[in-house]
Structures are given as C-alpha cells and as structure tokens.
mmCIF file of C-alpha atoms in Angstrom:
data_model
loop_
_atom_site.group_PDB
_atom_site.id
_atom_site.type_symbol
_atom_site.label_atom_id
_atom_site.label_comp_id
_atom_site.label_asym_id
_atom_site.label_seq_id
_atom_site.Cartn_x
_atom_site.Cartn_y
_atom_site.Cartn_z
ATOM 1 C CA UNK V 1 -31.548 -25.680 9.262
ATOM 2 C CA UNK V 2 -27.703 -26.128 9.803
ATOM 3 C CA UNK V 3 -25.697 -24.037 7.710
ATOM 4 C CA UNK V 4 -21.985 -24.315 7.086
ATOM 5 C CA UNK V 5 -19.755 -22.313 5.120
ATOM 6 C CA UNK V 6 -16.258 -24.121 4.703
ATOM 7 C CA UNK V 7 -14.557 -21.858 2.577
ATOM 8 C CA UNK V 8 -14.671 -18.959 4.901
ATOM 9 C CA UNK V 9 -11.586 -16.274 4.950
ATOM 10 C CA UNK V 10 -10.377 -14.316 7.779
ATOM 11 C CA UNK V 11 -10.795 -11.101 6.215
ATOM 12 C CA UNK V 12 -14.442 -12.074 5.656
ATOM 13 C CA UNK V 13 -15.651 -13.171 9.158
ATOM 14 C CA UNK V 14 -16.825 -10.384 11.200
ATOM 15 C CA UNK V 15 -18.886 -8.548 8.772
ATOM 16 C CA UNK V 16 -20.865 -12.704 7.820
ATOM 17 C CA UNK V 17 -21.064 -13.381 11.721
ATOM 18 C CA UNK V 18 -22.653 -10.075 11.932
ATOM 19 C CA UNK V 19 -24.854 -9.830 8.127
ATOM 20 C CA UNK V 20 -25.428 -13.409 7.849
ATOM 21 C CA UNK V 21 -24.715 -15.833 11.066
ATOM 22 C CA UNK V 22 -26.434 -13.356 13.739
ATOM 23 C CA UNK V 23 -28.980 -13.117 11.780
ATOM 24 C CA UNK V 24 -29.668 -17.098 11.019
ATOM 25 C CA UNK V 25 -29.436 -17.539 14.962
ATOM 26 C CA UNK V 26 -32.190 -15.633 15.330
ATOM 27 C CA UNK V 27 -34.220 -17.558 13.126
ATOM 28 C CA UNK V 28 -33.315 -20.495 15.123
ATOM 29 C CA UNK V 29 -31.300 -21.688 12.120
ATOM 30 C CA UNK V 30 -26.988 -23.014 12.924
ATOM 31 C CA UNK V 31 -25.047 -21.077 11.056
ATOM 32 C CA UNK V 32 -21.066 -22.317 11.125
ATOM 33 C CA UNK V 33 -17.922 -20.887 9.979
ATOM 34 C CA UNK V 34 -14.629 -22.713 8.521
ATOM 35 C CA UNK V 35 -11.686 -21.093 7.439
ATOM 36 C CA UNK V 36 -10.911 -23.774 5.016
ATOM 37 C CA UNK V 37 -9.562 -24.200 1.395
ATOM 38 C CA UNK V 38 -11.443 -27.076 -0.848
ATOM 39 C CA UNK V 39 -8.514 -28.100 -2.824
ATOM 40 C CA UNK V 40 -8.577 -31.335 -0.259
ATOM 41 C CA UNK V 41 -11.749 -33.106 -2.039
ATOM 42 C CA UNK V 42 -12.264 -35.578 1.044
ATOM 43 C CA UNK V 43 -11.794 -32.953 3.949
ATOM 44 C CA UNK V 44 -14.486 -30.610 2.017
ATOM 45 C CA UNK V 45 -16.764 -33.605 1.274
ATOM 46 C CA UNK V 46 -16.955 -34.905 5.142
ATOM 47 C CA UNK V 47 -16.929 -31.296 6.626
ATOM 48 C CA UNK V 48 -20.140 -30.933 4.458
ATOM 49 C CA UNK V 49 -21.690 -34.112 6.479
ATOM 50 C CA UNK V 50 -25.233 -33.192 8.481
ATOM 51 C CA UNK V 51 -25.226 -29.966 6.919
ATOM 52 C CA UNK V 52 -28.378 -28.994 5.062
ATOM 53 C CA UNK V 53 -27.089 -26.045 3.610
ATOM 54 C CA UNK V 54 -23.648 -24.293 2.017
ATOM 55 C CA UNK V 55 -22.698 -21.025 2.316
ATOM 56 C CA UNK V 56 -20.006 -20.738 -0.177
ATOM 57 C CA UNK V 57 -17.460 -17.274 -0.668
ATOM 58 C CA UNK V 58 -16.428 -19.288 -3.936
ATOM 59 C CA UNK V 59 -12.752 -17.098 -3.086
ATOM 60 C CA UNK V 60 -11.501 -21.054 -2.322
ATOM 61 C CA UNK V 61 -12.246 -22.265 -5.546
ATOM 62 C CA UNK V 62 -15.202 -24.768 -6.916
ATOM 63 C CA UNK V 63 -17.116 -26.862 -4.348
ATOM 64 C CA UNK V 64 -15.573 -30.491 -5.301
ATOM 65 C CA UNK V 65 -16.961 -32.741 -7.329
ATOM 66 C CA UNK V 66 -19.611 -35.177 -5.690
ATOM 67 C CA UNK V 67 -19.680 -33.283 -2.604
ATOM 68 C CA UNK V 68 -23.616 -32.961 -2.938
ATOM 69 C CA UNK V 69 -23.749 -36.578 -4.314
ATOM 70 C CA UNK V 70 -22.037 -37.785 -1.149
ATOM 71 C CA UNK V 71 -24.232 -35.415 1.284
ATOM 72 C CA UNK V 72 -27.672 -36.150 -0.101
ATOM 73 C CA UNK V 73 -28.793 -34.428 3.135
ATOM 74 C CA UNK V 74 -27.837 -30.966 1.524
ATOM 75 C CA UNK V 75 -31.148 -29.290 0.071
ATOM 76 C CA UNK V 76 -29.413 -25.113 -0.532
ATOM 77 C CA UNK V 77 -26.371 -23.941 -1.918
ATOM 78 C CA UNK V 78 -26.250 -20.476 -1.247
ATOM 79 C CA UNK V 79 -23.377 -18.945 -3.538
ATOM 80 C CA UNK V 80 -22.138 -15.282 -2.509
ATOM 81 C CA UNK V 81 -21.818 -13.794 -5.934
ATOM 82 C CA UNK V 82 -23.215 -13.563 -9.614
ATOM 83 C CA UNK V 83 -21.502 -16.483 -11.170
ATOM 84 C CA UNK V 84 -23.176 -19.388 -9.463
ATOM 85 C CA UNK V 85 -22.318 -21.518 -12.646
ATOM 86 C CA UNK V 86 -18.771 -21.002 -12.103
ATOM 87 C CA UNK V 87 -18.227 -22.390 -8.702
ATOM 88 C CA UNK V 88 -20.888 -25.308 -8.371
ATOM 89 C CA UNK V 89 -22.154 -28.046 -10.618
ATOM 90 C CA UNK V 90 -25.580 -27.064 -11.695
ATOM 91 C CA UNK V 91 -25.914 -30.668 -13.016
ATOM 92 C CA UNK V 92 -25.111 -32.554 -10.211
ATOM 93 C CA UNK V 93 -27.203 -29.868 -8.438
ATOM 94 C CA UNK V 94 -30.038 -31.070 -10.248
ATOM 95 C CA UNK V 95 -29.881 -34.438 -10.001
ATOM 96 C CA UNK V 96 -29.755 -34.407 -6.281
ATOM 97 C CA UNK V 97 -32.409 -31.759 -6.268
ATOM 98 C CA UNK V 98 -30.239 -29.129 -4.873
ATOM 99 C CA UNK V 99 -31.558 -25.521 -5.227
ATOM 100 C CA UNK V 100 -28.826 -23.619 -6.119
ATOM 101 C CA UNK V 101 -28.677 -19.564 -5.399
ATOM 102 C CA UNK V 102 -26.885 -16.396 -6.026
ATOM 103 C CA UNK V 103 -26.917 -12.629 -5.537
ATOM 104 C CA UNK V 104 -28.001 -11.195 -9.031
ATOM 105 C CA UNK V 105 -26.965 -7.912 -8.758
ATOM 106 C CA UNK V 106 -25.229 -5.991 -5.735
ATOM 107 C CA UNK V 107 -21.675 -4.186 -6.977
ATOM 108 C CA UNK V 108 -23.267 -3.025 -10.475
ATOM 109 C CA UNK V 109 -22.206 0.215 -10.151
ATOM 110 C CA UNK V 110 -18.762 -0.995 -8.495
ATOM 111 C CA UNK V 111 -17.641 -3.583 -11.276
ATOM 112 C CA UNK V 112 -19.076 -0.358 -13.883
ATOM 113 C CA UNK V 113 -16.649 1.890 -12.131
ATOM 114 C CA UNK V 114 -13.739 -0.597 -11.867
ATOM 115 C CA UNK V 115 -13.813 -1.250 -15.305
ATOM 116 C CA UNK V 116 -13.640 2.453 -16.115
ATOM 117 C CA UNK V 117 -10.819 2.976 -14.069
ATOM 118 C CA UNK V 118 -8.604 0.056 -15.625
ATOM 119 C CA UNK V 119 -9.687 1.783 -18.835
ATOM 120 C CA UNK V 120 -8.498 4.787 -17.845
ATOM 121 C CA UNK V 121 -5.192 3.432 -16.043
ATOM 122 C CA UNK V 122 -4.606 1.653 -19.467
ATOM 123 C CA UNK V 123 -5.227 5.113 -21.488
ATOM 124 C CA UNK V 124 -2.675 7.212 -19.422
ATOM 125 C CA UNK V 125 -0.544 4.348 -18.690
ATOM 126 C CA UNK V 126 -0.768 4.974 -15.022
ATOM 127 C CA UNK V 127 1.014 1.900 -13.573
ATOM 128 C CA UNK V 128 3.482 2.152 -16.646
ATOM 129 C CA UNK V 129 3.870 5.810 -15.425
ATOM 130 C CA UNK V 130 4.545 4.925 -11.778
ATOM 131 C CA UNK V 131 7.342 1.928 -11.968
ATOM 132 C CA UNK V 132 9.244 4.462 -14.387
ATOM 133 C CA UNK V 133 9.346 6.727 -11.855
ATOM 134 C CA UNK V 134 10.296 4.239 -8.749
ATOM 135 C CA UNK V 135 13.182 3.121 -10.920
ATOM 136 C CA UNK V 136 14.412 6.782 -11.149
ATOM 137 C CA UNK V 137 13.263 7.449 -14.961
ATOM 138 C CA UNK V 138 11.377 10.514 -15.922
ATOM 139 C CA UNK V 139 9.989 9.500 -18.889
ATOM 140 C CA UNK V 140 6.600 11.383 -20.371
ATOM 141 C CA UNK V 141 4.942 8.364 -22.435
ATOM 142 C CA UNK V 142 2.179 9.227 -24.419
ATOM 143 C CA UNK V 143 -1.455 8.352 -23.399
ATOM 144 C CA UNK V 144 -4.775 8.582 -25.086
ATOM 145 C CA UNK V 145 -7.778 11.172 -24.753
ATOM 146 C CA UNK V 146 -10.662 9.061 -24.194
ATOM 147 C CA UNK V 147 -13.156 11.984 -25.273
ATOM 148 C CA UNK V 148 -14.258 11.377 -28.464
ATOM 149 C CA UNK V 149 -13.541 7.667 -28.669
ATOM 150 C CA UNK V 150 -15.818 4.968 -29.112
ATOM 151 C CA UNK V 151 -16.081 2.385 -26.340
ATOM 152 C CA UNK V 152 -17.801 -1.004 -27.392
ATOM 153 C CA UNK V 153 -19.707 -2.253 -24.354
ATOM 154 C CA UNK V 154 -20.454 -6.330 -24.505
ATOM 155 C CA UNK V 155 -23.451 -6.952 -22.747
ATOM 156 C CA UNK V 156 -26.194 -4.153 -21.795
ATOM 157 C CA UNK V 157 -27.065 -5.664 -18.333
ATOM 158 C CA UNK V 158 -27.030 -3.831 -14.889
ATOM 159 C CA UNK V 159 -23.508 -3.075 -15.089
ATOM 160 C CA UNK V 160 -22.691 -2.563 -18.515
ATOM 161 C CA UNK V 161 -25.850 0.698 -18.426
ATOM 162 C CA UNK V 162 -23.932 1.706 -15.919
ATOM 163 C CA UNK V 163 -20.747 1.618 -18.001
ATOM 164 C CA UNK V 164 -22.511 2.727 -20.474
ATOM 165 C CA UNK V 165 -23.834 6.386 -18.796
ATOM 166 C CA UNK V 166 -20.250 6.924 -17.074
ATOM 167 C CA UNK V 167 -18.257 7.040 -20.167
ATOM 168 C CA UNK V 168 -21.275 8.769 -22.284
ATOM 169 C CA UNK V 169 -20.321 11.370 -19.234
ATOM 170 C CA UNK V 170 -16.102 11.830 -20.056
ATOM 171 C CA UNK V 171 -17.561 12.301 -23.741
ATOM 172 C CA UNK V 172 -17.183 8.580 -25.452
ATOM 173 C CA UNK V 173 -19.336 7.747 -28.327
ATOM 174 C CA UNK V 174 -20.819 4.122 -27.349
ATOM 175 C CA UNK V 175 -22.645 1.306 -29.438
ATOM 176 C CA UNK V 176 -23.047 -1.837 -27.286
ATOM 177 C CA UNK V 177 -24.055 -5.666 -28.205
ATOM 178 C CA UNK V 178 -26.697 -7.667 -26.679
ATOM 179 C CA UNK V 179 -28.390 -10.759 -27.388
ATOM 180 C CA UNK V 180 -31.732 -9.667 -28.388
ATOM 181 C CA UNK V 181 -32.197 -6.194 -30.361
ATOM 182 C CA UNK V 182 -34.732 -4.076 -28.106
ATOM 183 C CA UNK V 183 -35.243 -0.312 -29.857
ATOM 184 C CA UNK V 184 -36.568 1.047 -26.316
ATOM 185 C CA UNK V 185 -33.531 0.276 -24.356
ATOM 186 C CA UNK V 186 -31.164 1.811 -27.134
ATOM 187 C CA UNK V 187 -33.152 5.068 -26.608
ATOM 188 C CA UNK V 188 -32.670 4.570 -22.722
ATOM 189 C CA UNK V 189 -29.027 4.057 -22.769
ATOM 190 C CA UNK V 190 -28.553 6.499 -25.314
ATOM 191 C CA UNK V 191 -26.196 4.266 -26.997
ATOM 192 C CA UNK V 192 -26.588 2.146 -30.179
ATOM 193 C CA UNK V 193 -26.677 -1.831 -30.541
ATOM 194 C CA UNK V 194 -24.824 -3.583 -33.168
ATOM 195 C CA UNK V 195 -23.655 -6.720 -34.108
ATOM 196 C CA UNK V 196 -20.315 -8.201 -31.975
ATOM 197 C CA UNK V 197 -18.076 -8.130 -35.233
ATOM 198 C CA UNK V 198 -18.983 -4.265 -35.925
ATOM 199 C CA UNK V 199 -18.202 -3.734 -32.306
ATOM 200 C CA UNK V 200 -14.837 -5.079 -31.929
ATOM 201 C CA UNK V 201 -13.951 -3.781 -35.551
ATOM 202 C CA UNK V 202 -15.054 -0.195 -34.899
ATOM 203 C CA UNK V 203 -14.170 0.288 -31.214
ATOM 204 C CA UNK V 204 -11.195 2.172 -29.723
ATOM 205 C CA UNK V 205 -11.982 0.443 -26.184
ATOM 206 C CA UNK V 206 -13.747 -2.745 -25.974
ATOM 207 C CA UNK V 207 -15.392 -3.726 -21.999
ATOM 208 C CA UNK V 208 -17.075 -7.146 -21.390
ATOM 209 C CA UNK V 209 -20.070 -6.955 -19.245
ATOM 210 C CA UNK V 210 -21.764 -10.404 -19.978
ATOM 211 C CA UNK V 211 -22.406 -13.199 -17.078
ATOM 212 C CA UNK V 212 -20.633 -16.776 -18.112
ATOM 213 C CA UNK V 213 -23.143 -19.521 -19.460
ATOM 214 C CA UNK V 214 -22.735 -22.625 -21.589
ATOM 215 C CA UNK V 215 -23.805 -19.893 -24.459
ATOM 216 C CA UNK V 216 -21.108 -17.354 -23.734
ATOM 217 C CA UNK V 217 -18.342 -19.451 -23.075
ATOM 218 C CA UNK V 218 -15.810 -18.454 -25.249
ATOM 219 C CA UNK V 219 -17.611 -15.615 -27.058
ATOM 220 C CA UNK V 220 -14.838 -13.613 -27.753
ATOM 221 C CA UNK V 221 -13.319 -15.253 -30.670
ATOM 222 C CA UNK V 222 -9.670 -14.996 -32.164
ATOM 223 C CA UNK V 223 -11.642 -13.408 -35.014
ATOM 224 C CA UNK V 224 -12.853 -10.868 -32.851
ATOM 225 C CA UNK V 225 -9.958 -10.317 -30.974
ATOM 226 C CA UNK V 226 -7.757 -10.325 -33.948
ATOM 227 C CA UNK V 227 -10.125 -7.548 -35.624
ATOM 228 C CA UNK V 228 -9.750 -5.388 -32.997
ATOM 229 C CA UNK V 229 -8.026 -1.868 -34.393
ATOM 230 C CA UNK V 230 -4.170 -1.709 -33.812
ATOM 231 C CA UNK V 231 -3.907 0.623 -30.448
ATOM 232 C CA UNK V 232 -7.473 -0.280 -28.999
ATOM 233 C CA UNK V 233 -7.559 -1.040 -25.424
ATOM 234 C CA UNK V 234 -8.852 -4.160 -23.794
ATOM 235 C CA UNK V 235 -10.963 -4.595 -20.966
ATOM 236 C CA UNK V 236 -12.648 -7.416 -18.870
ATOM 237 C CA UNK V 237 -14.266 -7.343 -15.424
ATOM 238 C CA UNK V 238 -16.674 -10.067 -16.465
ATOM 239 C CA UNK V 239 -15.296 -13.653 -16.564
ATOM 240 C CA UNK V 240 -12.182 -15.061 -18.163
ATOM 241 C CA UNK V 241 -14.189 -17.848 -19.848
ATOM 242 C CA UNK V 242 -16.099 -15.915 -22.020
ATOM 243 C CA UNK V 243 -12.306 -14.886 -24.071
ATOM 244 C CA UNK V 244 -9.722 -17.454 -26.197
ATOM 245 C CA UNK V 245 -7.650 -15.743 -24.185
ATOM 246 C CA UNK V 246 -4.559 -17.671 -25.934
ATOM 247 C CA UNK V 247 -5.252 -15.112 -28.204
ATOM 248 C CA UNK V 248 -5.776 -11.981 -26.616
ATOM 249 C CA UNK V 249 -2.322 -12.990 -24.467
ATOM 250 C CA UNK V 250 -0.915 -13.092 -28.062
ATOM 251 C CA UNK V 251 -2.616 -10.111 -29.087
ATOM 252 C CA UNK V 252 -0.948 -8.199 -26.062
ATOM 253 C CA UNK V 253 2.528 -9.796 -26.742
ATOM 254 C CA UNK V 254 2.236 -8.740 -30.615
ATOM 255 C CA UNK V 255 2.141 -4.922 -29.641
ATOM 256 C CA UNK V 256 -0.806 -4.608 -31.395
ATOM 257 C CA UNK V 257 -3.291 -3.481 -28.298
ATOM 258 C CA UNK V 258 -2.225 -0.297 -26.667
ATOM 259 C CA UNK V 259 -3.174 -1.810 -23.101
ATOM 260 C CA UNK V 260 -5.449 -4.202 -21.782
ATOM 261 C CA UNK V 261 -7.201 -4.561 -18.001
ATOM 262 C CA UNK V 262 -7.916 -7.749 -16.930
ATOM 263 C CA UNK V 263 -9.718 -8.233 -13.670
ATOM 264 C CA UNK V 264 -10.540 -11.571 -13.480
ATOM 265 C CA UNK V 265 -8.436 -15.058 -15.038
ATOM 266 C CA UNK V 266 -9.095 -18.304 -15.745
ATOM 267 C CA UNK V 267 -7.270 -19.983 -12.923
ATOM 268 C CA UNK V 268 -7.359 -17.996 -9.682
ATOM 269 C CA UNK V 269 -4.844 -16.800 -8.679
ATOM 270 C CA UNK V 270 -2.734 -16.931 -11.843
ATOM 271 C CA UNK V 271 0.243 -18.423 -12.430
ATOM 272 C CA UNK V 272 2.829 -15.724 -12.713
ATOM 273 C CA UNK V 273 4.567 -17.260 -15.559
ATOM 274 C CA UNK V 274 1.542 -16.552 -17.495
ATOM 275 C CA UNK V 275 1.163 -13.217 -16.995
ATOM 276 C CA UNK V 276 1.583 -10.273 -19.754
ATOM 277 C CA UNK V 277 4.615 -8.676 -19.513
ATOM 278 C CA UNK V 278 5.103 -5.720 -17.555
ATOM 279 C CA UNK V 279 6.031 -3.609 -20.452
ATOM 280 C CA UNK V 280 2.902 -4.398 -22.222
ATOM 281 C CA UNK V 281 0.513 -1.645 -20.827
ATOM 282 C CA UNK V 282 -1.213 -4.607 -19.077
ATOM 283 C CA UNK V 283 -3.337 -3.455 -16.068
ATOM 284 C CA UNK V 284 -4.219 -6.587 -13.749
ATOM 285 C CA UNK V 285 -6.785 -6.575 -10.587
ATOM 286 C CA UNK V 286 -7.198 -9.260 -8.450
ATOM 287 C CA UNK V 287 -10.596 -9.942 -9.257
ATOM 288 C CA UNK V 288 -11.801 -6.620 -7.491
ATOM 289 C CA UNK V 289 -14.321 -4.926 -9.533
ATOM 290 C CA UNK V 290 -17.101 -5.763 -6.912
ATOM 291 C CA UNK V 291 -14.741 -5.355 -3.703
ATOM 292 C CA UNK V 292 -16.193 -1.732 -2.592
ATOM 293 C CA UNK V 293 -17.567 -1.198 1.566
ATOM 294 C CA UNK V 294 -20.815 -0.847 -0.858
ATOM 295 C CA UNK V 295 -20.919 -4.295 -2.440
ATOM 296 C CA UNK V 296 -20.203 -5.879 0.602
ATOM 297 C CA UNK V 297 -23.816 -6.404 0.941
ATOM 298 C CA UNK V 298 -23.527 -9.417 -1.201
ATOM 299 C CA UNK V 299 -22.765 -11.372 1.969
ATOM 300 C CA UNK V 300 -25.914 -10.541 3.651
ATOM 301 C CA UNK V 301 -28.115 -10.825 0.843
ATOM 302 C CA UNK V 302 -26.715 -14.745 0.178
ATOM 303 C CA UNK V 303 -27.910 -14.686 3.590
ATOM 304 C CA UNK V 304 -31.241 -14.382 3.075
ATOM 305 C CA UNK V 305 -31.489 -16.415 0.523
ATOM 306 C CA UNK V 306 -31.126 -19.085 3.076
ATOM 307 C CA UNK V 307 -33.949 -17.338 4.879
ATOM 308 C CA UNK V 308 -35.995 -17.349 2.843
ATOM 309 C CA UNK V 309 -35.425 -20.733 1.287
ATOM 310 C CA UNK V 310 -36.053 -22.009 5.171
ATOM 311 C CA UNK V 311 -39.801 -19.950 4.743
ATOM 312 C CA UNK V 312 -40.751 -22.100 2.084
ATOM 313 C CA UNK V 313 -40.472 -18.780 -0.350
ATOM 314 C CA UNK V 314 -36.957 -19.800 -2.250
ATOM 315 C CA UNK V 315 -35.408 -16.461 -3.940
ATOM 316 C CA UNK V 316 -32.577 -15.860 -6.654
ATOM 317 C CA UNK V 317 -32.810 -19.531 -7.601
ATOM 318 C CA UNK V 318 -30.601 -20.786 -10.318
ATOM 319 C CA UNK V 319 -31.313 -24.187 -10.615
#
C-alpha cells in the first residue's frame, strides 16, 4: 500500500517515522510524510492522488470535502485519535467505501488526570493566583475544598472511571450519567447514576467525558447549563460540540460559575476575541488532555491499523 499523511507537524515526525513509517517499510508498505495544512482544498485533494491510504494527525483541521470522492483510489483512513467523526466525513466515507479508523482508547488515564487538574486549578484559582502575583499583587483569593463535594461525571466510559476513582480518592462524593442504567457498573465505580438534569442541578463540579456523535451533539443544554448551582465549576476535556456553549460563555460572563476549564473549542485554535475573560476563573488548555510521553502511543497504534487493514484483518473500524 502507499500511505501518505499530509497533515504532518514537525513536532510529530521523529517519533511517526520511527512508531509508524519504519515500521510500514518493513511490511513493504510506502509510508510518506507532509508537513502540510489542509485549509488549501485543491493542494490537499491532489497531494492525496495515488495514495491508497491517509494517515491523518487531524491537528490541521478536517480532511476537505470531496477529497475521497476525487481519489476513489483511497480504500483507509487511518485517523490518530478518538474522534474520527470530527475530522472526516463518515458519509462520504461510505459512499466511496472508505473504511474509516481510529484509536479507541490510549490517553484514558491522561485526559482523566487533565481534567482533574483544570478542576483543581479552577478550585484554588491557580492561574488567577499566579498573574496576581507577576503583576506585583499579593492578594489571598479564596478557593474551594474539593473534599466533600460532589463532582457530576458525564459519561462513564474509559476515562470518565478513571475520573471517577481519582476524585472518589481526594474525598468527592460522585453520581455520574450514562446512556443506559447498568446496576453492576454503579457497584464497580462506586459511584451512583442519575439522570443528566439531577446531575447538573446537584453537582458542585460538573466534567464531560462523552465521545461526540450525531446523538450527543449539543447535549449540554442552556437548561442544563443554566441549572447548574451558582459557584459550581465547569469542566470539559471531551469535545466542544457536545455544549451550547453560547451559553456556558454567558454563564461564565454572568459570574454565576466559580471557574470553568475548557480543554478543547469549537474552532481550533480559537479566536481570541472569543475567549472568557481573564478575570473569570477561566482555565483554558490547548486541547492537551491526551498530550502525555504515555499517550503518545496513539501514533503507533493508528499505525497498525493500517497493518492490519493491509492483512485483510481491518481493526478499530468506524465506518
């Protein structure tokens, strides 16, 4: 097979030459590397041309529209990630019978711990805390003990159990909401499912830990957001899509949140005119939560999914 991967970045290369093109050549398969950004729709579509497969970061941004209608040669899409559905048509995957794969789960217990640390940072104010002190104020702000408080965990997956065990272990009371009631894995997590309105009514911290579908796209209501208790902290490591997050910016402009931490955004990078205010106990990440030496394994593992696509034995298929 020849494999290309257009939307390569420098900071990337050496460790998917080593994990995933080395590898490939071995197998006899071409593996190539561009350092390229697919904002230009007809530069991404012909680099694509004689390729049978994609290798795609996804940090560039979606693979443009027709791209696989115009390369009908293309048979794999091999997306380096979770959120496959994000970054590449599925439909017009399908209709060109493109199999479509991700990495389901390698930075679990990195996005779990990420998301515990912006809830923390929010709780003591950390970054709050240190631009006070580089502008030469010594100002003591009140934080909050999370001990005691009840953190409302959307989405009981790999990560969110994670989540879920860590702050059961600083002393948080947890109830958590997932699709389908299952009496077994409450008694595993040692945590207690209920209903998404009880959970952002009743929680002092609320984390999202749900993968973005045509089902959970925008989830998290205004209601929900709105019913939130005043001086509850916000948190997302998940996806941006799953939020109105007109109003959660509104319900971190009103006051009415004691901080948020946002990890991941709608448009990539934002624009800073959008932003939240520094002032607002607003922690932001640059879509990090997986971005541990740990996780990088994500890169390899996309690799194999091309190897074992080329085997005739297809894994982590989407579509």
């Amino acid at each position: 097979m020849r494999i290309v991967c257009i939307d390569g970045e420098a900071q990337y290369r050496d460790i998917v030459m080593r994990d995933v093109g080395e590898p490939l050549a071995a197998a006899g398969h071409q593996f190539d590397w561009f350092e390229e950004s697919f904002a230009d729709r007809d530069a991404t579509i012909a680099r694509a041309a004689g390729y049978d497969a994609l290798y795609v970061v996804g940090d560039q941004g979606p693979v443009p529209a027709g791209l696989m209608d115009a390369n009908p040669q293309l048979s794999l899409v091999s997306f380096v990630g979770t959120g496959a559905r994000r970054f590449v048509a599925m439909d017009e995957a399908s209709r060109n019978e493109v199999t479509v794969t991700n990495v389901p789960d390698f930075a679990s217990q990195s996005v779990a711990e990420h998301a515990l640390a912006l809830m923390f940072a929010a709780a003591r104010r950390i970054v709050e805390g240190d631009r006070l002190i580089r502008e030469g104020r010594w100002e003591k702000n009140q934080g909050l003990k999370l001990a005691g408080r009840t953190l409302g965990v959307v989405g009981a997956g790999a990560i969110g159990a994670r989540l879920i065990a860590m702050a059961r272990g600083v002393g948080m009371d947890v109830v958590y909401w997932s699709r389908t009631p299952d009496a077994d894995r409450d008694a595993r997590l040692g945590a207690r499912r209920v209903e998404l309105a009880e959970l952002f009514a009743t929680s002092d911290v609320v984390s999202l830990h749900l993968t973005h579908t045509p089902e959970t796209d925008g989830i998290i209501t205004r209601e929900l957001l709105t019913s939130m208790p005043d001086g509850a902290i916000f948190v997302n490591t998940a996806r941006a899509e799953l939020v109105d997050v007109d109003a959660l910016a509104e319900r971190i402009a009103s006051g009415a949140l004691f901080g948020a931490g946002i990890d991941v955004f709608v448009e990539e990078p934002p624009q800073p005119g959008g932003l939240p205010p520094v002032e607002s106990n607003t922690i932001l990440s640059a879509h990090v939560g997986f971005h541990t030496d740990e996780a990088d394994d994500v890169f390899r593992i996309a690799g194999e999914n091309i190897l074992a696509f080329a085997a005739g034995a297809p894994v982590n298929v989407i579509v």
